[in-house]
Amino acid sequence: MSPRQLKLGVILKGTGSHIAGWRHPSVSLDKATRFSQYVEIAQLAEQGKLDFIFVADSPSVSYQFQPVMLARVPQIYHIEPVTLLSALAPLTRHVGLVGTITTTFSEPYNVARMFASLDHISDGRACWNVVTTTNDQAAANFGLAEQIPKRERYARASEFVDIVRGLWDSWDDDAFIMNRDSGIYADPQKMHFLNYKSERFAVRGPLNVPRPPQGHPVVCVAADSEDGRELAARTADILFNAQLDADSARALHQDVKRRMPKYGRDPDDLSIVLGLTLVIGRTDEEAREKYAFLESLIDVEIGMQYLSYLALTDLSGCPLDEPLPAFLKQDRSRSRLNIVVDAAEREGLTLRQTALRYADSFGHLAMTGSGTSIADRMQHWFETGAADGFVLRLPYAPQGLQDFNELVLPELQRRGLFRTEYAGHTFRDNLGLARPSRILK
Ligand SMILES: Cc1cc2nc3c(=O)[nH]c(=O)nc-3n(C[C@H](O)[C@H](O)[C@H](O)COP(=O)(O)O)c2cc1C
């Protein structure tokens, strides 16, 4: 058996992942919102043999009631992920295409159809990132005054994923016989109705797309709560998570993997990948300078608004140079907020420092340094069971990914921690996952 290797993907965002990265002189602003920029990033990811490109999403303008954010932050808008990935599919050959679609404001039939189609278009490289979406702004676009409660969101998500998988099995792999002589194109016996009915859904099927090349496109879940972990353990091939502390990451890893056997699943069939913000230099010193420069581009007011958004509370009256207000520590129900608050406590950060830190890494793990020192830390997290891989958040595009390819990748490859060539054709092949047989009888 080949040795276990890192799973690596990169967030696809035209200007990069850092809130003020777009102000970096290396970013060509005339290109930043253009499709050609996405092509360049996707092709760089493929040159680096990365497992996937990842498009995050929310079906609303983010921060729409925060004028300062709205005016200064490019992360407010979202190109529709499956449309974007479908356009990138013929311009790439190997890299996995991960698109986020929320279960809260979608219908399973549409989602099954979109990802089955993307899987055909890309010859087996589609992946659906399942999210339940927390924000009220999105709810307001779908006939709701406010977001539905989390329990209900996850109950819906859980059924939703089963329905989508069931619909992907609407046709046998060999349903389309296409016999010129007999004139028979499809075998109707090989088409299957789903006939799903519950309080939430009624979906008869079948899906009007042939079975996807991967059987089932890869399924990723981005979540952290109890319900999110259970959903991932039961249904996901990839869990995308945010962790700042290696012990907590290891605990998460063990917890989610421990839940899998009761669903008849092998824990090795799920990869847990963590968001990782990287500022890379030729030396540690150069990287620290780059980090300081990026931080100097963030207005603390933006950091505070960002944090207020996360906390769902206006923090603008709170003293900046004191520890975090106590009420932030009391709400334990919001996973990302908890991670940020716990890190601030652990490291004794003031509110100002926490706001700036959150603004540059969005509550994800962050590493600044030379290629070697970053590879050391990635290796440590990987080999001590804290992560199976990472979703890279590079501060400015495309230079951040060029830096990664040039300075970090060769070091990971030299250590045997990352591939030098793609192993197969489909995303499943490259993740080492079997093509599932039909579950729908
Ligand atoms: C690492 C990570 C990435 C996420 N990315 C998205 C996203 O792109 N779009 C979205 O609507 N929600 C996203 N979410 C939010 C989750 O779907 C979920 O609504 C939220 O995290 C609350 O659930 P939880 O407590 O289970 O994490 C993400 C969550 C995590 C942990």
Short mmCIF file of C-alpha atoms and ligand atoms in Angstrom, two decimals:
data_model
loop_
_atom_site.label_atom_id
_atom_site.label_comp_id
_atom_site.label_asym_id
_atom_site.label_seq_id
_atom_site.Cartn_x
_atom_site.Cartn_y
_atom_site.Cartn_z
CA MET A 1 0.00 0.00 0.00
CA SER A 2 1.32 3.47 -0.84
CA PRO A 3 2.06 5.66 2.18
CA ARG A 4 -0.68 8.02 3.30
CA GLN A 5 -0.30 11.47 1.73
CA LEU A 6 -1.77 14.90 2.39
CA LYS A 7 -5.02 15.93 0.71
CA LEU A 8 -4.67 19.50 -0.50
CA GLY A 9 -7.12 21.92 -2.05
CA VAL A 10 -7.23 25.66 -2.51
CA ILE A 11 -9.99 28.22 -2.08
CA LEU A 12 -10.83 29.74 -5.45
CA LYS A 13 -11.40 33.45 -5.02
CA GLY A 14 -10.38 35.95 -7.69
CA THR A 15 -8.66 38.37 -5.34
CA GLY A 16 -7.40 35.77 -2.86
CA SER A 17 -8.70 34.79 0.59
CA HIS A 18 -7.37 37.67 2.71
CA ILE A 19 -9.87 40.41 3.42
CA ALA A 20 -7.44 43.13 2.26
CA GLY A 21 -5.35 40.95 -0.07
CA TRP A 22 -6.87 42.68 -3.07
CA ARG A 23 -4.87 45.79 -2.11
CA HIS A 24 -1.59 43.90 -2.48
CA PRO A 25 0.46 45.34 -5.38
CA SER A 26 0.81 41.89 -7.01
CA VAL A 27 -2.95 41.68 -7.67
CA SER A 28 -3.91 43.02 -11.09
CA LEU A 29 -7.20 44.68 -10.34
CA ASP A 30 -8.33 44.79 -13.94
CA LYS A 31 -8.27 40.96 -13.90
CA ALA A 32 -9.40 40.19 -10.35
CA THR A 33 -13.09 39.76 -11.09
CA ARG A 34 -12.65 38.25 -14.54
CA PHE A 35 -13.04 34.64 -15.50
CA SER A 36 -9.43 34.56 -16.79
CA GLN A 37 -8.26 35.05 -13.20
CA TYR A 38 -10.18 31.93 -12.07
CA VAL A 39 -8.69 30.01 -14.99
CA GLU A 40 -5.19 31.04 -13.95
CA ILE A 41 -5.74 29.95 -10.34
CA ALA A 42 -7.34 26.62 -11.37
CA GLN A 43 -4.48 25.85 -13.75
CA LEU A 44 -1.89 26.72 -11.10
CA ALA A 45 -3.67 24.33 -8.72
CA GLU A 46 -3.39 21.64 -11.34
CA GLN A 47 0.28 22.37 -11.98
CA GLY A 48 0.80 21.81 -8.26
CA LYS A 49 -1.16 18.49 -8.54
CA LEU A 50 -3.54 19.73 -5.86
CA ASP A 51 -6.54 17.53 -5.14
CA PHE A 52 -9.14 20.23 -5.61
CA ILE A 53 -10.21 23.81 -6.09
CA PHE A 54 -12.93 24.88 -3.68
CA VAL A 55 -15.65 27.48 -4.26
CA ALA A 56 -17.31 28.68 -1.04
CA ASP A 57 -20.72 30.30 -1.37
CA SER A 58 -23.71 31.99 0.16
CA PRO A 59 -26.86 32.85 -1.79
CA SER A 60 -26.84 36.51 -0.71
CA VAL A 61 -24.58 39.55 -0.65
CA SER A 62 -22.59 39.10 2.53
CA TYR A 63 -22.40 41.99 5.02
CA GLN A 64 -25.10 43.90 3.15
CA PHE A 65 -26.11 45.96 6.19
CA GLN A 66 -22.53 46.86 7.13
CA PRO A 67 -21.57 49.81 4.93
CA VAL A 68 -17.88 49.74 5.90
CA MET A 69 -17.55 46.07 4.98
CA LEU A 70 -19.64 46.49 1.89
CA ALA A 71 -17.36 49.25 0.69
CA ARG A 72 -14.04 47.60 1.45
CA VAL A 73 -14.27 43.81 1.30
CA PRO A 74 -14.34 41.73 -1.90
CA GLN A 75 -15.70 38.66 -0.06
CA ILE A 76 -19.20 40.18 -0.28
CA TYR A 77 -20.07 38.72 -3.68
CA HIS A 78 -20.20 35.15 -4.91
CA ILE A 79 -20.08 33.86 -8.48
CA GLU A 80 -22.41 30.86 -8.67
CA PRO A 81 -20.15 27.84 -7.94
CA VAL A 82 -21.45 25.15 -10.30
CA THR A 83 -21.61 27.57 -13.22
CA LEU A 84 -18.03 28.66 -12.53
CA LEU A 85 -16.75 25.09 -12.13
CA SER A 86 -18.54 23.93 -15.30
CA ALA A 87 -16.71 26.63 -17.23
CA LEU A 88 -13.38 25.60 -15.67
CA ALA A 89 -13.93 21.88 -16.31
CA PRO A 90 -12.76 21.78 -19.95
CA LEU A 91 -9.82 24.07 -19.14
CA THR A 92 -8.43 21.61 -16.57
CA ARG A 93 -7.99 17.82 -16.62
CA HIS A 94 -7.29 16.41 -13.20
CA VAL A 95 -8.12 18.79 -10.40
CA GLY A 96 -11.27 18.07 -8.34
CA LEU A 97 -14.04 20.69 -8.64
CA VAL A 98 -15.70 21.41 -5.29
CA GLY A 99 -18.78 23.64 -5.32
CA THR A 100 -20.81 24.77 -2.33
CA ILE A 101 -24.59 24.56 -2.46
CA THR A 102 -26.70 25.04 0.63
CA THR A 103 -29.34 22.46 1.55
CA THR A 104 -31.35 25.11 3.38
CA PHE A 105 -32.37 27.11 0.31
CA SER A 106 -32.27 24.49 -2.44
CA GLU A 107 -34.24 21.45 -3.58
CA PRO A 108 -32.59 18.03 -3.80
CA TYR A 109 -33.68 17.38 -7.37
CA ASN A 110 -31.95 20.55 -8.63
CA VAL A 111 -28.79 19.83 -6.66
CA ALA A 112 -28.60 16.18 -7.78
CA ARG A 113 -29.03 17.31 -11.36
CA MET A 114 -26.41 20.08 -11.18
CA PHE A 115 -23.68 17.88 -9.72
CA ALA A 116 -24.51 14.90 -11.94
CA SER A 117 -24.19 17.26 -14.91
CA LEU A 118 -20.91 18.75 -13.63
CA ASP A 119 -19.59 15.21 -13.14
CA HIS A 120 -20.37 14.40 -16.78
CA ILE A 121 -18.95 17.69 -18.06
CA SER A 122 -15.70 17.20 -16.10
CA ASP A 123 -15.31 13.43 -16.69
CA GLY A 124 -15.73 12.57 -13.04
CA ARG A 125 -14.30 15.46 -11.04
CA ALA A 126 -17.40 16.94 -9.36
CA CYS A 127 -17.78 17.38 -5.62
CA TRP A 128 -20.69 18.89 -3.74
CA ASN A 129 -19.82 20.84 -0.58
CA VAL A 130 -22.90 20.55 1.63
CA VAL A 131 -23.56 23.54 3.89
CA THR A 132 -26.58 24.58 5.92
CA THR A 133 -25.90 28.37 5.83
CA THR A 134 -26.29 30.44 8.97
CA ASN A 135 -27.24 33.89 7.77
CA ASP A 136 -30.55 35.76 7.74
CA GLN A 137 -29.66 37.67 4.56
CA ALA A 138 -29.82 34.41 2.61
CA ALA A 139 -33.13 33.49 4.29
CA ALA A 140 -34.61 36.78 3.11
CA ASN A 141 -34.01 35.77 -0.50
CA PHE A 142 -36.07 32.62 -0.12
CA GLY A 143 -39.32 33.82 1.44
CA LEU A 144 -38.20 33.60 5.08
CA ALA A 145 -38.02 36.45 7.60
CA GLU A 146 -35.14 34.79 9.42
CA GLN A 147 -32.95 31.72 9.37
CA ILE A 148 -34.58 28.43 10.38
CA PRO A 149 -33.23 26.87 13.61
CA LYS A 150 -30.03 24.85 13.36
CA ARG A 151 -31.58 21.51 14.41
CA GLU A 152 -34.13 21.77 11.63
CA ARG A 153 -31.47 22.86 9.13
CA TYR A 154 -29.43 19.76 9.84
CA ALA A 155 -32.47 17.45 9.85
CA ARG A 156 -33.27 18.80 6.39
CA ALA A 157 -29.62 18.47 5.28
CA SER A 158 -29.46 14.86 6.38
CA GLU A 159 -32.53 13.81 4.37
CA PHE A 160 -31.44 16.05 1.51
CA VAL A 161 -28.11 14.22 1.05
CA ASP A 162 -29.87 10.82 1.04
CA ILE A 163 -32.29 12.01 -1.62
CA VAL A 164 -29.51 13.41 -3.80
CA ARG A 165 -27.54 10.17 -3.55
CA GLY A 166 -30.70 8.19 -4.32
CA LEU A 167 -31.35 10.33 -7.40
CA TRP A 168 -27.79 9.78 -8.65
CA ASP A 169 -28.73 6.08 -8.73
CA SER A 170 -31.77 6.65 -10.95
CA TRP A 171 -30.15 4.79 -13.85
CA ASP A 172 -28.01 1.68 -13.95
CA ASP A 173 -24.55 2.30 -15.32
CA ASP A 174 -25.42 0.26 -18.39
CA ALA A 175 -28.93 1.67 -18.94
CA PHE A 176 -28.08 3.30 -22.25
CA ILE A 177 -27.53 0.38 -24.60
CA MET A 178 -27.68 2.42 -27.84
CA ASN A 179 -28.17 -0.43 -30.27
CA ARG A 180 -28.27 0.98 -33.81
CA ASP A 181 -29.62 -2.23 -35.31
CA SER A 182 -32.55 -2.67 -32.94
CA GLY A 183 -33.17 1.06 -32.55
CA ILE A 184 -33.20 0.67 -28.75
CA TYR A 185 -31.44 3.60 -27.05
CA ALA A 186 -32.20 2.95 -23.35
CA ASP A 187 -33.42 0.01 -21.32
CA PRO A 188 -36.44 1.25 -19.32
CA GLN A 189 -35.95 -1.65 -16.87
CA LYS A 190 -32.72 0.05 -15.81
CA MET A 191 -34.42 3.27 -14.77
CA HIS A 192 -35.51 3.51 -11.11
CA PHE A 193 -38.00 5.70 -9.25
CA LEU A 194 -36.87 7.03 -5.89
CA ASN A 195 -40.39 7.50 -4.47
CA TYR A 196 -39.11 9.41 -1.42
CA LYS A 197 -41.76 10.84 0.88
CA SER A 198 -41.41 12.43 4.30
CA GLU A 199 -42.76 15.47 6.15
CA ARG A 200 -40.12 17.63 4.46
CA PHE A 201 -39.80 16.20 0.98
CA ALA A 202 -41.69 14.39 -1.75
CA VAL A 203 -39.37 13.38 -4.59
CA ARG A 204 -40.47 10.72 -7.02
CA GLY A 205 -37.54 10.81 -9.46
CA PRO A 206 -35.98 9.50 -11.56
CA LEU A 207 -33.23 12.02 -12.26
CA ASN A 208 -33.11 13.13 -15.88
CA VAL A 209 -29.32 12.72 -16.10
CA PRO A 210 -27.50 9.38 -16.60
CA ARG A 211 -25.57 7.94 -13.65
CA PRO A 212 -22.53 10.19 -13.05
CA PRO A 213 -19.06 8.94 -14.11
CA GLN A 214 -18.04 8.72 -10.43
CA GLY A 215 -21.25 6.87 -9.59
CA HIS A 216 -21.78 9.44 -6.88
CA PRO A 217 -19.88 12.74 -7.15
CA VAL A 218 -17.70 13.25 -4.07
CA VAL A 219 -19.59 14.71 -1.08
CA CYS A 220 -17.92 17.21 1.26
CA VAL A 221 -19.58 18.58 4.42
CA ALA A 222 -18.46 21.92 5.89
CA ALA A 223 -19.57 21.98 9.51
CA ASP A 224 -18.50 21.51 13.08
CA SER A 225 -21.42 21.14 15.51
CA GLU A 226 -22.70 17.87 16.92
CA ASP A 227 -25.25 17.58 14.12
CA GLY A 228 -22.68 18.57 11.49
CA ARG A 229 -20.21 15.95 12.71
CA GLU A 230 -22.89 13.26 12.62
CA LEU A 231 -23.89 14.25 9.10
CA ALA A 232 -20.26 14.05 7.97
CA ALA A 233 -19.68 10.69 9.67
CA ARG A 234 -22.74 9.23 7.98
CA THR A 235 -22.53 10.73 4.51
CA ALA A 236 -19.34 12.64 3.65
CA ASP A 237 -16.16 11.71 1.79
CA ILE A 238 -14.53 14.96 2.99
CA LEU A 239 -15.16 17.03 6.11
CA PHE A 240 -14.06 20.67 5.87
CA ASN A 241 -13.45 22.15 9.28
CA ALA A 242 -11.73 25.07 11.02
CA GLN A 243 -9.40 24.39 13.97
CA LEU A 244 -6.75 26.57 15.60
CA ASP A 245 -5.37 24.18 18.16
CA ALA A 246 -3.82 20.78 17.36
CA ASP A 247 -5.25 19.02 20.42
CA SER A 248 -8.80 20.14 19.55
CA ALA A 249 -8.21 19.13 15.93
CA ARG A 250 -7.08 15.65 17.02
CA ALA A 251 -10.12 15.36 19.29
CA LEU A 252 -12.40 16.31 16.38
CA HIS A 253 -10.63 13.82 14.12
CA GLN A 254 -11.04 10.96 16.57
CA ASP A 255 -14.60 11.93 17.42
CA VAL A 256 -15.84 12.00 13.81
CA LYS A 257 -13.98 8.84 12.78
CA ARG A 258 -15.33 7.00 15.83
CA ARG A 259 -18.87 7.71 14.65
CA MET A 260 -18.38 6.04 11.25
CA PRO A 261 -18.42 2.26 11.93
CA LYS A 262 -22.02 2.41 13.21
CA TYR A 263 -22.99 3.49 9.68
CA GLY A 264 -21.01 0.58 8.20
CA ARG A 265 -18.28 2.96 7.04
CA ASP A 266 -14.50 2.60 7.14
CA PRO A 267 -12.94 5.66 8.89
CA ASP A 268 -10.31 5.82 6.12
CA ASP A 269 -13.07 6.70 3.65
CA LEU A 270 -13.41 10.19 5.16
CA SER A 271 -10.70 12.85 4.84
CA ILE A 272 -10.81 15.64 7.40
CA VAL A 273 -9.30 18.80 5.92
CA LEU A 274 -8.72 22.06 7.77
CA GLY A 275 -8.72 25.59 6.45
CA LEU A 276 -5.13 26.90 6.42
CA THR A 277 -4.16 30.53 5.83
CA LEU A 278 -0.60 30.76 4.51
CA VAL A 279 1.78 33.70 4.20
CA ILE A 280 4.89 32.33 2.53
CA GLY A 281 8.32 33.92 2.13
CA ARG A 282 11.77 32.83 0.95
CA THR A 283 12.82 33.17 4.58
CA ASP A 284 10.85 33.34 7.84
CA GLU A 285 11.83 36.98 8.09
CA GLU A 286 10.48 37.81 4.64
CA ALA A 287 7.23 35.98 5.43
CA ARG A 288 6.81 37.95 8.69
CA GLU A 289 7.28 41.17 6.75
CA LYS A 290 4.64 40.09 4.23
CA TYR A 291 2.27 39.25 7.08
CA ALA A 292 2.84 42.62 8.74
CA PHE A 293 2.26 44.39 5.44
CA LEU A 294 -1.03 42.52 4.89
CA GLU A 295 -2.14 43.29 8.44
CA SER A 296 -1.36 46.97 7.89
CA LEU A 297 -3.89 46.95 5.05
CA ILE A 298 -6.75 45.97 7.39
CA ASP A 299 -8.62 48.77 9.13
CA VAL A 300 -9.37 47.65 12.70
CA GLU A 301 -12.95 48.80 12.18
CA ILE A 302 -13.31 46.15 9.50
CA GLY A 303 -11.92 43.55 11.85
CA MET A 304 -14.49 44.62 14.46
CA GLN A 305 -17.36 44.51 11.99
CA TYR A 306 -16.24 41.12 10.81
CA LEU A 307 -16.16 39.86 14.38
CA SER A 308 -19.55 41.47 15.09
CA TYR A 309 -20.95 39.58 12.13
CA LEU A 310 -19.59 36.33 13.49
CA ALA A 311 -20.92 37.09 16.98
CA LEU A 312 -24.29 38.32 15.64
CA THR A 313 -23.84 41.28 18.05
CA ASP A 314 -22.64 44.83 17.51
CA LEU A 315 -19.25 45.00 19.27
CA SER A 316 -18.42 48.57 18.26
CA GLY A 317 -18.82 50.04 21.79
CA CYS A 318 -16.48 47.50 23.43
CA PRO A 319 -12.98 48.63 24.54
CA LEU A 320 -10.42 47.56 21.94
CA ASP A 321 -7.38 47.15 24.14
CA GLU A 322 -8.93 44.92 26.77
CA PRO A 323 -9.75 41.20 26.80
CA LEU A 324 -12.88 40.00 24.98
CA PRO A 325 -16.21 40.94 26.64
CA ALA A 326 -17.50 38.13 28.85
CA PHE A 327 -20.78 37.64 26.97
CA LEU A 328 -18.85 36.37 23.93
CA LYS A 329 -17.63 33.44 25.99
CA GLN A 330 -21.09 32.37 27.04
CA ASP A 331 -22.67 31.36 23.74
CA ARG A 332 -21.28 27.86 23.10
CA SER A 333 -23.64 27.08 20.23
CA ARG A 334 -21.72 28.70 17.38
CA SER A 335 -18.73 26.64 16.36
CA ARG A 336 -16.61 29.25 14.56
CA LEU A 337 -17.17 31.90 17.24
CA ASN A 338 -16.18 29.38 19.93
CA ILE A 339 -12.93 28.58 18.12
CA VAL A 340 -12.00 32.26 17.83
CA VAL A 341 -12.93 33.07 21.44
CA ASP A 342 -11.04 30.04 22.80
CA ALA A 343 -7.90 31.03 20.85
CA ALA A 344 -8.10 34.61 22.20
CA GLU A 345 -8.32 33.25 25.76
CA ARG A 346 -5.49 30.79 25.23
CA GLU A 347 -3.16 33.42 23.80
CA GLY A 348 -4.31 36.34 25.99
CA LEU A 349 -5.33 38.48 22.99
CA THR A 350 -7.12 41.81 23.30
CA LEU A 351 -10.29 42.55 21.37
CA ARG A 352 -8.26 44.55 18.81
CA GLN A 353 -5.78 41.71 18.27
CA THR A 354 -8.61 39.18 18.00
CA ALA A 355 -10.44 41.33 15.45
CA LEU A 356 -7.32 41.70 13.27
CA ARG A 357 -6.47 38.01 13.58
CA TYR A 358 -9.98 37.00 12.66
CA ALA A 359 -9.99 39.39 9.71
CA ASP A 360 -6.86 37.89 8.22
CA SER A 361 -7.55 34.20 8.78
CA PHE A 362 -11.34 34.03 9.23
CA GLY A 363 -11.00 31.69 12.21
CA HIS A 364 -8.80 29.23 10.32
CA LEU A 365 -5.37 27.94 11.26
CA ALA A 366 -2.65 30.31 9.97
CA MET A 367 1.02 29.71 9.26
CA THR A 368 3.59 32.32 8.27
CA GLY A 369 7.12 31.35 7.27
CA SER A 370 9.51 29.93 4.72
CA GLY A 371 8.63 26.85 2.63
CA THR A 372 10.57 24.60 4.98
CA SER A 373 9.09 25.93 8.18
CA ILE A 374 5.54 25.73 6.78
CA ALA A 375 6.17 22.18 5.51
CA ASP A 376 7.44 21.25 9.00
CA ARG A 377 4.24 22.47 10.60
CA MET A 378 1.95 20.89 7.99
CA GLN A 379 3.81 17.62 8.44
CA HIS A 380 3.42 17.81 12.20
CA TRP A 381 -0.36 18.36 12.02
CA PHE A 382 -0.66 15.55 9.48
CA GLU A 383 1.53 13.00 11.21
CA THR A 384 0.10 13.57 14.67
CA GLY A 385 -3.45 12.88 13.50
CA ALA A 386 -4.72 16.46 13.64
CA ALA A 387 -5.60 16.68 9.90
CA ASP A 388 -5.71 14.52 6.78
CA GLY A 389 -5.03 17.61 4.70
CA PHE A 390 -5.74 21.28 4.23
CA VAL A 391 -7.83 23.71 2.24
CA LEU A 392 -5.35 26.48 1.47
CA ARG A 393 -6.40 30.07 1.92
CA LEU A 394 -3.81 32.10 0.04
CA PRO A 395 -3.96 35.79 0.82
CA TYR A 396 -3.70 37.25 -2.67
CA ALA A 397 -4.23 35.68 -6.08
CA PRO A 398 -2.62 34.27 -8.10
CA GLN A 399 0.79 35.10 -6.54
CA GLY A 400 -0.07 33.35 -3.25
CA LEU A 401 -0.56 30.04 -5.06
CA GLN A 402 2.58 30.56 -7.15
CA ASP A 403 4.50 31.03 -3.88
CA PHE A 404 2.97 27.81 -2.53
CA ASN A 405 3.87 25.84 -5.66
CA GLU A 406 7.38 27.19 -5.71
CA LEU A 407 8.32 27.24 -2.05
CA VAL A 408 6.18 24.77 -0.06
CA LEU A 409 5.17 22.02 -2.50
CA PRO A 410 8.68 20.83 -3.44
CA GLU A 411 9.45 20.49 0.23
CA LEU A 412 6.31 18.40 0.86
CA GLN A 413 7.04 16.27 -2.20
CA ARG A 414 10.67 15.73 -1.20
CA ARG A 415 9.42 14.36 2.11
CA GLY A 416 6.97 12.02 0.34
CA LEU A 417 4.03 13.84 1.93
CA PHE A 418 2.42 14.87 -1.35
CA ARG A 419 2.08 13.40 -4.83
CA THR A 420 4.23 14.35 -7.79
CA GLU A 421 1.66 13.03 -10.31
CA TYR A 422 -2.09 12.47 -10.26
CA ALA A 423 -2.93 8.83 -9.54
CA GLY A 424 -6.03 8.50 -11.69
CA HIS A 425 -8.66 10.24 -13.76
CA THR A 426 -11.54 11.01 -11.44
CA PHE A 427 -11.59 12.94 -8.18
CA ARG A 428 -12.48 9.68 -6.42
CA ASP A 429 -9.43 7.96 -7.98
CA ASN A 430 -7.17 10.71 -6.69
CA LEU A 431 -8.70 10.60 -3.23
CA GLY A 432 -8.30 6.80 -3.17
CA LEU A 433 -12.07 6.26 -2.92
CA ALA A 434 -13.93 3.41 -4.63
CA ARG A 435 -16.69 4.13 -7.13
CA PRO A 436 -19.90 3.28 -5.23
CA SER A 437 -22.32 0.74 -6.63
CA ARG A 438 -25.98 1.70 -6.81
CA ILE A 439 -27.67 1.94 -3.41
CA LEU A 440 -31.16 2.36 -4.85
CA LYS A 441 -32.76 -1.02 -5.49
C1 LIG B 1 -14.88 25.19 7.47
C2 LIG B 1 -16.30 25.64 7.21
C3 LIG B 1 -16.62 26.19 5.97
C4 LIG B 1 -17.93 26.62 5.69
N1 LIG B 1 -18.23 27.15 4.48
C5 LIG B 1 -19.50 27.60 4.24
C6 LIG B 1 -19.86 28.20 2.98
O1 LIG B 1 -19.07 28.31 2.04
N2 LIG B 1 -21.14 28.64 2.84
C7 LIG B 1 -22.09 28.53 3.82
O2 LIG B 1 -23.21 28.93 3.61
N3 LIG B 1 -21.76 27.97 5.00
C8 LIG B 1 -20.52 27.51 5.23
N4 LIG B 1 -20.22 26.94 6.44
C9 LIG B 1 -21.28 26.95 7.48
C10 LIG B 1 -21.94 25.63 7.80
O3 LIG B 1 -22.62 25.06 6.73
C11 LIG B 1 -22.90 25.81 8.97
O4 LIG B 1 -24.01 26.54 8.60
C12 LIG B 1 -22.29 26.52 10.14
O5 LIG B 1 -20.97 26.15 10.28
C13 LIG B 1 -23.06 26.20 11.42
O6 LIG B 1 -23.08 24.84 11.64
P1 LIG B 1 -21.97 24.11 12.53
O7 LIG B 1 -22.15 24.66 13.90
O8 LIG B 1 -22.31 22.65 12.36
O9 LIG B 1 -20.60 24.41 11.99
C14 LIG B 1 -18.93 26.49 6.71
C15 LIG B 1 -18.59 25.91 7.93
C16 LIG B 1 -17.30 25.48 8.19
C17 LIG B 1 -16.99 24.84 9.51
#
